[in-house]
PDB file of C-alpha atoms and ligand atoms in Angstrom:
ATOM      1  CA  UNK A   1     -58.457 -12.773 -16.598  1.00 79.00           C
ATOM      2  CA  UNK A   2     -58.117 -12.861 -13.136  1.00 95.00           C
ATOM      3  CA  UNK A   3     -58.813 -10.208 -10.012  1.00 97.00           C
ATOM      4  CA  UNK A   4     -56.269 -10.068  -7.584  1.00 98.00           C
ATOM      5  CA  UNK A   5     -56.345  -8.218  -4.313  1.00 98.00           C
ATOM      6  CA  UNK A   6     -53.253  -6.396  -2.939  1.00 98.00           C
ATOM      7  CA  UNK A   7     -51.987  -7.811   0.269  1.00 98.00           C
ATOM      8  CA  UNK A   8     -50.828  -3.764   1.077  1.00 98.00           C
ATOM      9  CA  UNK A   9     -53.600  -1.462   0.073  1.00 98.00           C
ATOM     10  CA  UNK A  10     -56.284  -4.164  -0.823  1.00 98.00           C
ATOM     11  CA  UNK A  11     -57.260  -2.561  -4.549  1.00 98.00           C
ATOM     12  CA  UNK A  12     -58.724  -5.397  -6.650  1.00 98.00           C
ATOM     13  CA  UNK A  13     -56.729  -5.347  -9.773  1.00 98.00           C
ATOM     14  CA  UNK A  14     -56.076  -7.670 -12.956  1.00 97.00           C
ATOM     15  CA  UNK A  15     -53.066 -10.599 -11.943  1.00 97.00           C
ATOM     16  CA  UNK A  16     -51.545  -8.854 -14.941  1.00 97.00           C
ATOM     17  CA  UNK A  17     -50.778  -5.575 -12.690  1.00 98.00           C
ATOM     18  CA  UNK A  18     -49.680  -7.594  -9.559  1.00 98.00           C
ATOM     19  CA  UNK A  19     -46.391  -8.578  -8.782  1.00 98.00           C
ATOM     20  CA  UNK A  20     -44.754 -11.683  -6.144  1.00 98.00           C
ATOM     21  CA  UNK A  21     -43.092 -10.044  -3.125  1.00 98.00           C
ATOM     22  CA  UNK A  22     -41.714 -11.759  -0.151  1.00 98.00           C
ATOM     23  CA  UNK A  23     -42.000 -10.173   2.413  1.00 97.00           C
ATOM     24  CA  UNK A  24     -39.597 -11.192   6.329  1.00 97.00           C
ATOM     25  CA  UNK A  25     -41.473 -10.591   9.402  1.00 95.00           C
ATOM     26  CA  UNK A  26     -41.007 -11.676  13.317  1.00 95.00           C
ATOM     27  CA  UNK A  27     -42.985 -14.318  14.215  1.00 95.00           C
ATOM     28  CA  UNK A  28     -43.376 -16.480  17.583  1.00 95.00           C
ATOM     29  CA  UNK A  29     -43.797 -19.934  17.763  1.00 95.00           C
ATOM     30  CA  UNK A  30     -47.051 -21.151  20.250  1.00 94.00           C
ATOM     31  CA  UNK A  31     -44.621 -21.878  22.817  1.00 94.00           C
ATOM     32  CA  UNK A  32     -43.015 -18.472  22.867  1.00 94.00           C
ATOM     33  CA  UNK A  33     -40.165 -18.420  20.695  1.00 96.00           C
ATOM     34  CA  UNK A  34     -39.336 -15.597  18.167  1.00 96.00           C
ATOM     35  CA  UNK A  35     -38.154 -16.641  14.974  1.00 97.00           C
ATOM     36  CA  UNK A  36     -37.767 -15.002  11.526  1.00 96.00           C
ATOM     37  CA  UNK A  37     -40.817 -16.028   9.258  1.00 96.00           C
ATOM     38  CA  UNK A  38     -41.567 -15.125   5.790  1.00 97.00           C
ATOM     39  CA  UNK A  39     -44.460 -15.100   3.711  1.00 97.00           C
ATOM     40  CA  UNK A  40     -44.858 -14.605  -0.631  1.00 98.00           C
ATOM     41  CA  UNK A  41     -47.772 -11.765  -0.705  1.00 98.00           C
ATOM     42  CA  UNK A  42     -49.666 -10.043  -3.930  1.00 98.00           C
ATOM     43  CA  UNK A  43     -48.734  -6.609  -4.543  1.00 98.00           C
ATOM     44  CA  UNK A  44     -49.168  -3.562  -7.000  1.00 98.00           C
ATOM     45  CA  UNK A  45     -46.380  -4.284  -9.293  1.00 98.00           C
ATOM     46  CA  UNK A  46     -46.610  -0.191 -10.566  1.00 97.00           C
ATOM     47  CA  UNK A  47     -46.494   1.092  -6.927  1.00 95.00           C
ATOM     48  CA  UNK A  48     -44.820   1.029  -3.462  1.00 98.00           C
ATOM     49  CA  UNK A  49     -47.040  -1.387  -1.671  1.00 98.00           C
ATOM     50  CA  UNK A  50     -44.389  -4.596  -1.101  1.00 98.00           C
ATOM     51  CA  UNK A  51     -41.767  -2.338   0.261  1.00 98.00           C
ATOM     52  CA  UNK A  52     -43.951  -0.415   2.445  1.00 98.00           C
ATOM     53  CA  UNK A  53     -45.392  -3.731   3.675  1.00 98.00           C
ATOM     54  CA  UNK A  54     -41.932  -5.144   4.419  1.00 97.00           C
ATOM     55  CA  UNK A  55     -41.406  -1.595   5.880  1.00 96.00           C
ATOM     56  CA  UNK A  56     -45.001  -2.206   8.089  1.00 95.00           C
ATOM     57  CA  UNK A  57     -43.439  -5.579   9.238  1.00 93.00           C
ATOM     58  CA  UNK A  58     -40.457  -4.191  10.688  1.00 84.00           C
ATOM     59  CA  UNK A  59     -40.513  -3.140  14.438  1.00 65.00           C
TER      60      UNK A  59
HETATM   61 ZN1   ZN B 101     -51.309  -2.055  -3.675  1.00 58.05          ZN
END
């Protein structure tokens, strides 16, 4: 078994209760410009966490 940590509220929980989210942020490239990134995160899969960190990543 396996300890995962959420990417949202950071409890430490078995990869059994965590779930895949991706999650679309803004990001900007070294030379200035913005461009839509996205990332694949570790969440609570019994709780809010990956829509409140998509919500987070929103301006
Ligand atoms: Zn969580």
């Amino acid at each position: 078994m396996s300890i995962e940590r959420c990417a949202y509220c950071g409890k430490e929980r078995p990869s059994e209760e965590m779930k895949s989210a991706k999650i679309i942020f803004r990001d900007r490239h070294p030379g200035g410009k913005a461009f839509v990134n996205s990332k694949v995160n570790r969440y609570c899969a019994d709780g809010p966490c990956a829509g409140n960190d998509q919500m987070a990543h929103e301006g």
